[in-house]
Amino acid sequence: MTFAARILSIGGALLRALALAVLLASVSGAQPADDGAAPAGAAQGFDFDDADDAAPTFLDLASGQSLDVALFAAFATLVMVSFFRKSVRLRLVTLVASVLYMGFYKSQLLSIVNVFGTLSETLAAVRVGSFGGGLPPFVYSLAWYAFAIFSVVTTVLWGRIYCGRVCAFGALTQLIDAVMPARWRVTVPPALEQRASYIKYGILIAAVGYYLATRQITFYRYIEPFWMFTREGTTVLWIMLAVLLVASVFVRNLYCRFLCPLGAALGLLSTLTVFKIKRWNECSQCKLCEKTCEWGAIRKRKIILKECVRCDDCERLYDDKTRCPHWLLEAKRKARALVGAASAPR
């Protein structure tokens, strides 16, 4: 059986199981009460209650979510077009759309809680322990699953596109960075930056360990600021958020680069990236992209997949024939070849 056929088979089995669960739930809810009391207005010995509505089909449930799915499909299309076009203006449009749509409109971002849910589902599947709070029901959450699948698949194929374009909080901090004067920024020394980048992995490990030990998830609001888009938080949380945003003015993408446990999880996943950023032979000697990268994802002329969010900066440089040493040297080689051909004896 091919991989695609296997996926379709598993998906079909999942849908059938979910449909059966919905049907059983509706049947169990239709049973008469145990106290034996006849409903008001009913003749003795007879039950003239209206027949229960039939359980909704998958198509019924899907049609009710069609607008959400269509909106996400439009947003995902914008994300991918901006990614392939490598346009600065289009990328900014995508970041604004992310803040407005994924943030304030949907208030829907991937979270460390989803890591907990995936872990719970996995442990339940192999019958290890008893965990609650898994992933949301598929038939009632089609847009969310489209969003989650899109995020995971793009991460495996191209890297952390989610962090660079889809995450509303990451988009917000990038927009802050775009409008604030460059002279306000503090440049983090490379050695310190490399060490600080491991903090988010420590937070991820600690969060997963705490969840496994306590089965509690409410602490996530203290390690993720994504709750801000719901506009519901305690005074302490709002103070923490204000400090983080002010700090992000001076240290670009501070939370994403050093503190985000979800970014750490996606960073680990991005080590599987299929379509990596191309490199020229001259890249082994040139530091132009390393100096340009605002995420500290190029170290000693090597791209660190776990840190790269596919922000386009280095890829635009690769294609810039007026700045990239590869193209400048290529132009010189062609010029020498033309001069040689012209001066050769006929």
mmCIF file of N, CA and C in Angstrom, residues 232-311:
data_model
loop_
_atom_site.group_PDB
_atom_site.id
_atom_site.type_symbol
_atom_site.label_atom_id
_atom_site.label_comp_id
_atom_site.label_asym_id
_atom_site.label_seq_id
_atom_site.Cartn_x
_atom_site.Cartn_y
_atom_site.Cartn_z
ATOM 1 N N GLU A 232 -7.910 38.794 27.413
ATOM 2 C CA GLU A 232 -8.308 38.345 28.749
ATOM 3 C C GLU A 232 -7.070 37.879 29.505
ATOM 4 N N GLY A 233 -6.704 38.615 30.546
ATOM 5 C CA GLY A 233 -5.529 38.241 31.315
ATOM 6 C C GLY A 233 -5.523 38.939 32.658
ATOM 7 N N THR A 234 -4.743 38.405 33.563
ATOM 8 C CA THR A 234 -4.616 39.017 34.889
ATOM 9 C C THR A 234 -3.674 40.209 34.819
ATOM 10 N N THR A 235 -3.646 40.977 35.888
ATOM 11 C CA THR A 235 -2.748 42.136 35.949
ATOM 12 C C THR A 235 -1.289 41.712 35.788
ATOM 13 N N VAL A 236 -0.931 40.611 36.421
ATOM 14 C CA VAL A 236 0.446 40.117 36.327
ATOM 15 C C VAL A 236 0.790 39.767 34.879
ATOM 16 N N LEU A 237 -0.143 39.109 34.185
ATOM 17 C CA LEU A 237 0.103 38.726 32.793
ATOM 18 C C LEU A 237 0.261 39.953 31.901
ATOM 19 N N TRP A 238 -0.566 40.973 32.112
ATOM 20 C CA TRP A 238 -0.461 42.181 31.295
ATOM 21 C C TRP A 238 0.854 42.908 31.550
ATOM 22 N N ILE A 239 1.309 42.901 32.789
ATOM 23 C CA ILE A 239 2.604 43.529 33.094
ATOM 24 C C ILE A 239 3.732 42.756 32.418
ATOM 25 N N MET A 240 3.671 41.432 32.493
ATOM 26 C CA MET A 240 4.691 40.608 31.837
ATOM 27 C C MET A 240 4.701 40.862 30.327
ATOM 28 N N LEU A 241 3.517 40.968 29.732
ATOM 29 C CA LEU A 241 3.417 41.213 28.292
ATOM 30 C C LEU A 241 4.003 42.571 27.928
ATOM 31 N N ALA A 242 3.684 43.598 28.734
ATOM 32 C CA ALA A 242 4.205 44.941 28.457
ATOM 33 C C ALA A 242 5.730 44.958 28.504
ATOM 34 N N VAL A 243 6.300 44.277 29.489
ATOM 35 C CA VAL A 243 7.767 44.208 29.593
ATOM 36 C C VAL A 243 8.350 43.508 28.367
ATOM 37 N N LEU A 244 7.705 42.424 27.942
ATOM 38 C CA LEU A 244 8.190 41.663 26.793
ATOM 39 C C LEU A 244 8.140 42.493 25.515
ATOM 40 N N LEU A 245 7.050 43.220 25.295
ATOM 41 C CA LEU A 245 6.929 44.021 24.081
ATOM 42 C C LEU A 245 7.918 45.183 24.076
ATOM 43 N N VAL A 246 8.121 45.813 25.219
ATOM 44 C CA VAL A 246 9.110 46.891 25.291
ATOM 45 C C VAL A 246 10.508 46.346 25.020
ATOM 46 N N ALA A 247 10.817 45.196 25.607
ATOM 47 C CA ALA A 247 12.127 44.582 25.368
ATOM 48 C C ALA A 247 12.305 44.216 23.898
ATOM 49 N N SER A 248 11.191 43.855 23.228
ATOM 50 C CA SER A 248 11.264 43.460 21.816
ATOM 51 C C SER A 248 11.583 44.643 20.911
ATOM 52 N N VAL A 249 11.354 45.865 21.397
ATOM 53 C CA VAL A 249 11.727 47.053 20.630
ATOM 54 C C VAL A 249 13.241 47.134 20.495
ATOM 55 N N PHE A 250 13.943 46.714 21.533
ATOM 56 C CA PHE A 250 15.397 46.848 21.556
ATOM 57 C C PHE A 250 16.111 45.578 21.086
ATOM 58 N N VAL A 251 15.545 44.424 21.377
ATOM 59 C CA VAL A 251 16.124 43.154 20.910
ATOM 60 C C VAL A 251 15.117 42.528 19.959
ATOM 61 N N ARG A 252 15.409 42.563 18.686
ATOM 62 C CA ARG A 252 14.443 42.146 17.678
ATOM 63 C C ARG A 252 14.042 40.687 17.854
ATOM 64 N N ASN A 253 12.733 40.457 17.743
ATOM 65 C CA ASN A 253 12.167 39.098 17.819
ATOM 66 C C ASN A 253 12.630 38.351 19.076
ATOM 67 N N LEU A 254 12.681 39.051 20.175
ATOM 68 C CA LEU A 254 13.232 38.506 21.422
ATOM 69 C C LEU A 254 12.549 37.205 21.826
ATOM 70 N N TYR A 255 11.222 37.224 21.911
ATOM 71 C CA TYR A 255 10.511 36.035 22.382
ATOM 72 C C TYR A 255 10.695 34.878 21.416
ATOM 73 N N CYS A 256 10.533 35.122 20.132
ATOM 74 C CA CYS A 256 10.621 34.047 19.136
ATOM 75 C C CYS A 256 12.004 33.406 19.114
ATOM 76 N N ARG A 257 13.027 34.213 19.242
ATOM 77 C CA ARG A 257 14.391 33.702 19.128
ATOM 78 C C ARG A 257 14.867 32.973 20.378
ATOM 79 N N PHE A 258 14.422 33.437 21.554
ATOM 80 C CA PHE A 258 15.031 32.932 22.778
ATOM 81 C C PHE A 258 14.082 32.254 23.768
ATOM 82 N N LEU A 259 12.769 32.507 23.680
ATOM 83 C CA LEU A 259 11.883 32.082 24.770
ATOM 84 C C LEU A 259 10.717 31.193 24.352
ATOM 85 N N CYS A 260 10.404 31.080 23.090
ATOM 86 C CA CYS A 260 9.172 30.404 22.659
ATOM 87 C C CYS A 260 9.307 28.882 22.655
ATOM 88 N N PRO A 261 8.591 28.163 23.526
ATOM 89 C CA PRO A 261 8.687 26.700 23.528
ATOM 90 C C PRO A 261 8.059 26.071 22.285
ATOM 91 N N LEU A 262 7.013 26.700 21.733
ATOM 92 C CA LEU A 262 6.412 26.179 20.502
ATOM 93 C C LEU A 262 7.395 26.321 19.347
ATOM 94 N N GLY A 263 8.109 27.450 19.312
ATOM 95 C CA GLY A 263 9.144 27.627 18.300
ATOM 96 C C GLY A 263 10.245 26.582 18.437
ATOM 97 N N ALA A 264 10.554 26.206 19.673
ATOM 98 C CA ALA A 264 11.556 25.151 19.891
ATOM 99 C C ALA A 264 11.070 23.821 19.328
ATOM 100 N N ALA A 265 9.787 23.507 19.562
ATOM 101 C CA ALA A 265 9.232 22.253 19.048
ATOM 102 C C ALA A 265 9.245 22.241 17.519
ATOM 103 N N LEU A 266 8.854 23.358 16.905
ATOM 104 C CA LEU A 266 8.882 23.433 15.443
ATOM 105 C C LEU A 266 10.323 23.445 14.922
ATOM 106 N N GLY A 267 11.227 24.001 15.729
ATOM 107 C CA GLY A 267 12.630 23.979 15.346
ATOM 108 C C GLY A 267 13.162 22.558 15.257
ATOM 109 N N LEU A 268 12.788 21.731 16.218
ATOM 110 C CA LEU A 268 13.193 20.324 16.168
ATOM 111 C C LEU A 268 12.591 19.637 14.944
ATOM 112 N N LEU A 269 11.327 19.967 14.640
ATOM 113 C CA LEU A 269 10.680 19.380 13.468
ATOM 114 C C LEU A 269 11.337 19.841 12.174
ATOM 115 N N SER A 270 11.825 21.075 12.163
ATOM 116 C CA SER A 270 12.405 21.632 10.943
ATOM 117 C C SER A 270 13.733 20.992 10.560
ATOM 118 N N THR A 271 14.299 20.180 11.456
ATOM 119 C CA THR A 271 15.520 19.456 11.078
ATOM 120 C C THR A 271 15.232 18.438 9.974
ATOM 121 N N LEU A 272 13.931 18.157 9.732
ATOM 122 C CA LEU A 272 13.529 17.242 8.672
ATOM 123 C C LEU A 272 13.287 17.957 7.345
ATOM 124 N N THR A 273 13.541 19.272 7.301
ATOM 125 C CA THR A 273 13.220 20.081 6.130
ATOM 126 C C THR A 273 13.698 19.436 4.838
ATOM 127 N N VAL A 274 12.785 19.363 3.870
ATOM 128 C CA VAL A 274 13.088 18.745 2.574
ATOM 129 C C VAL A 274 13.739 19.748 1.631
ATOM 130 N N PHE A 275 13.101 20.906 1.445
ATOM 131 C CA PHE A 275 13.591 21.906 0.502
ATOM 132 C C PHE A 275 14.338 22.999 1.259
ATOM 133 N N LYS A 276 15.635 22.792 1.395
ATOM 134 C CA LYS A 276 16.470 23.722 2.154
ATOM 135 C C LYS A 276 16.842 24.934 1.294
ATOM 136 N N ILE A 277 17.303 25.974 1.945
ATOM 137 C CA ILE A 277 17.752 27.173 1.235
ATOM 138 C C ILE A 277 19.001 26.832 0.426
ATOM 139 N N LYS A 278 19.008 27.278 -0.823
ATOM 140 C CA LYS A 278 20.156 26.969 -1.684
ATOM 141 C C LYS A 278 21.392 27.734 -1.225
ATOM 142 N N ARG A 279 22.532 27.169 -1.510
ATOM 143 C CA ARG A 279 23.793 27.814 -1.141
ATOM 144 C C ARG A 279 24.724 27.793 -2.348
ATOM 145 N N TRP A 280 25.443 28.904 -2.567
ATOM 146 C CA TRP A 280 26.453 28.952 -3.610
ATOM 147 C C TRP A 280 27.790 28.459 -3.055
ATOM 148 N N ASN A 281 28.682 28.104 -3.918
ATOM 149 C CA ASN A 281 30.016 27.685 -3.471
ATOM 150 C C ASN A 281 30.707 28.811 -2.708
ATOM 151 N N GLU A 282 30.454 30.041 -3.141
ATOM 152 C CA GLU A 282 31.094 31.197 -2.506
ATOM 153 C C GLU A 282 30.586 31.449 -1.083
ATOM 154 N N CYS A 283 29.465 30.818 -0.716
ATOM 155 C CA CYS A 283 28.897 31.036 0.620
ATOM 156 C C CYS A 283 29.841 30.573 1.726
ATOM 157 N N SER A 284 30.748 29.664 1.392
ATOM 158 C CA SER A 284 31.673 29.159 2.405
ATOM 159 C C SER A 284 32.695 30.217 2.819
ATOM 160 N N GLN A 285 32.812 31.288 2.011
ATOM 161 C CA GLN A 285 33.769 32.346 2.312
ATOM 162 C C GLN A 285 33.099 33.677 2.657
ATOM 163 N N CYS A 286 31.846 33.842 2.237
ATOM 164 C CA CYS A 286 31.169 35.130 2.376
ATOM 165 C C CYS A 286 30.348 35.188 3.668
ATOM 166 N N LYS A 287 30.299 36.366 4.297
ATOM 167 C CA LYS A 287 29.519 36.551 5.523
ATOM 168 C C LYS A 287 28.392 37.563 5.355
ATOM 169 N N LEU A 288 28.093 37.916 4.115
ATOM 170 C CA LEU A 288 27.090 38.941 3.873
ATOM 171 C C LEU A 288 25.721 38.526 4.424
ATOM 172 N N CYS A 289 25.292 37.310 4.141
ATOM 173 C CA CYS A 289 23.992 36.839 4.628
ATOM 174 C C CYS A 289 23.998 36.674 6.148
ATOM 175 N N GLU A 290 25.112 36.241 6.685
ATOM 176 C CA GLU A 290 25.215 36.053 8.132
ATOM 177 C C GLU A 290 25.032 37.376 8.855
ATOM 178 N N LYS A 291 25.558 38.454 8.290
ATOM 179 C CA LYS A 291 25.411 39.770 8.896
ATOM 180 C C LYS A 291 23.998 40.317 8.700
ATOM 181 N N THR A 292 23.329 39.872 7.643
ATOM 182 C CA THR A 292 21.996 40.385 7.324
ATOM 183 C C THR A 292 20.900 39.669 8.094
ATOM 184 N N CYS A 293 21.097 38.396 8.419
ATOM 185 C CA CYS A 293 20.048 37.587 9.050
ATOM 186 C C CYS A 293 19.628 38.182 10.389
ATOM 187 N N GLU A 294 18.352 38.533 10.503
ATOM 188 C CA GLU A 294 17.851 39.156 11.726
ATOM 189 C C GLU A 294 17.448 38.143 12.785
ATOM 190 N N TRP A 295 17.563 36.858 12.472
ATOM 191 C CA TRP A 295 17.163 35.815 13.421
ATOM 192 C C TRP A 295 18.360 35.073 13.999
ATOM 193 N N GLY A 296 19.557 35.458 13.585
ATOM 194 C CA GLY A 296 20.748 34.769 14.084
ATOM 195 C C GLY A 296 20.791 33.313 13.666
ATOM 196 N N ALA A 297 20.228 33.029 12.478
ATOM 197 C CA ALA A 297 20.122 31.643 12.031
ATOM 198 C C ALA A 297 21.272 31.210 11.131
ATOM 199 N N ILE A 298 22.229 32.112 10.886
ATOM 200 C CA ILE A 298 23.408 31.750 10.091
ATOM 201 C C ILE A 298 24.631 31.971 10.973
ATOM 202 N N ARG A 299 25.335 30.901 11.237
ATOM 203 C CA ARG A 299 26.500 30.962 12.110
ATOM 204 C C ARG A 299 27.695 30.319 11.413
ATOM 205 N N LYS A 300 28.755 31.083 11.346
ATOM 206 C CA LYS A 300 29.973 30.622 10.668
ATOM 207 C C LYS A 300 29.638 30.139 9.255
ATOM 208 N N ARG A 301 28.807 30.948 8.595
ATOM 209 C CA ARG A 301 28.410 30.744 7.206
ATOM 210 C C ARG A 301 27.570 29.473 6.990
ATOM 211 N N LYS A 302 27.002 28.937 8.071
ATOM 212 C CA LYS A 302 26.151 27.754 7.969
ATOM 213 C C LYS A 302 24.752 28.090 8.484
ATOM 214 N N ILE A 303 23.723 27.696 7.725
ATOM 215 C CA ILE A 303 22.342 27.953 8.129
ATOM 216 C C ILE A 303 21.922 26.938 9.186
ATOM 217 N N ILE A 304 21.441 27.423 10.318
ATOM 218 C CA ILE A 304 20.962 26.571 11.399
ATOM 219 C C ILE A 304 19.461 26.345 11.184
ATOM 220 N N LEU A 305 19.094 25.170 10.731
ATOM 221 C CA LEU A 305 17.704 24.902 10.369
ATOM 222 C C LEU A 305 16.751 25.135 11.533
ATOM 223 N N LYS A 306 17.169 24.806 12.743
ATOM 224 C CA LYS A 306 16.285 24.939 13.901
ATOM 225 C C LYS A 306 15.944 26.396 14.201
ATOM 226 N N GLU A 307 16.792 27.324 13.770
ATOM 227 C CA GLU A 307 16.573 28.735 14.070
ATOM 228 C C GLU A 307 15.998 29.506 12.885
ATOM 229 N N CYS A 308 16.127 28.975 11.689
ATOM 230 C CA CYS A 308 15.701 29.681 10.481
ATOM 231 C C CYS A 308 14.178 29.681 10.370
ATOM 232 N N VAL A 309 13.593 30.866 10.078
ATOM 233 C CA VAL A 309 12.138 30.983 9.915
ATOM 234 C C VAL A 309 11.769 31.357 8.476
ATOM 235 N N ARG A 310 12.694 31.190 7.560
ATOM 236 C CA ARG A 310 12.475 31.480 6.142
ATOM 237 C C ARG A 310 11.936 32.906 5.954
ATOM 238 N N CYS A 311 12.669 33.871 6.488
ATOM 239 C CA CYS A 311 12.241 35.274 6.437
ATOM 240 C C CYS A 311 12.558 35.933 5.103
#
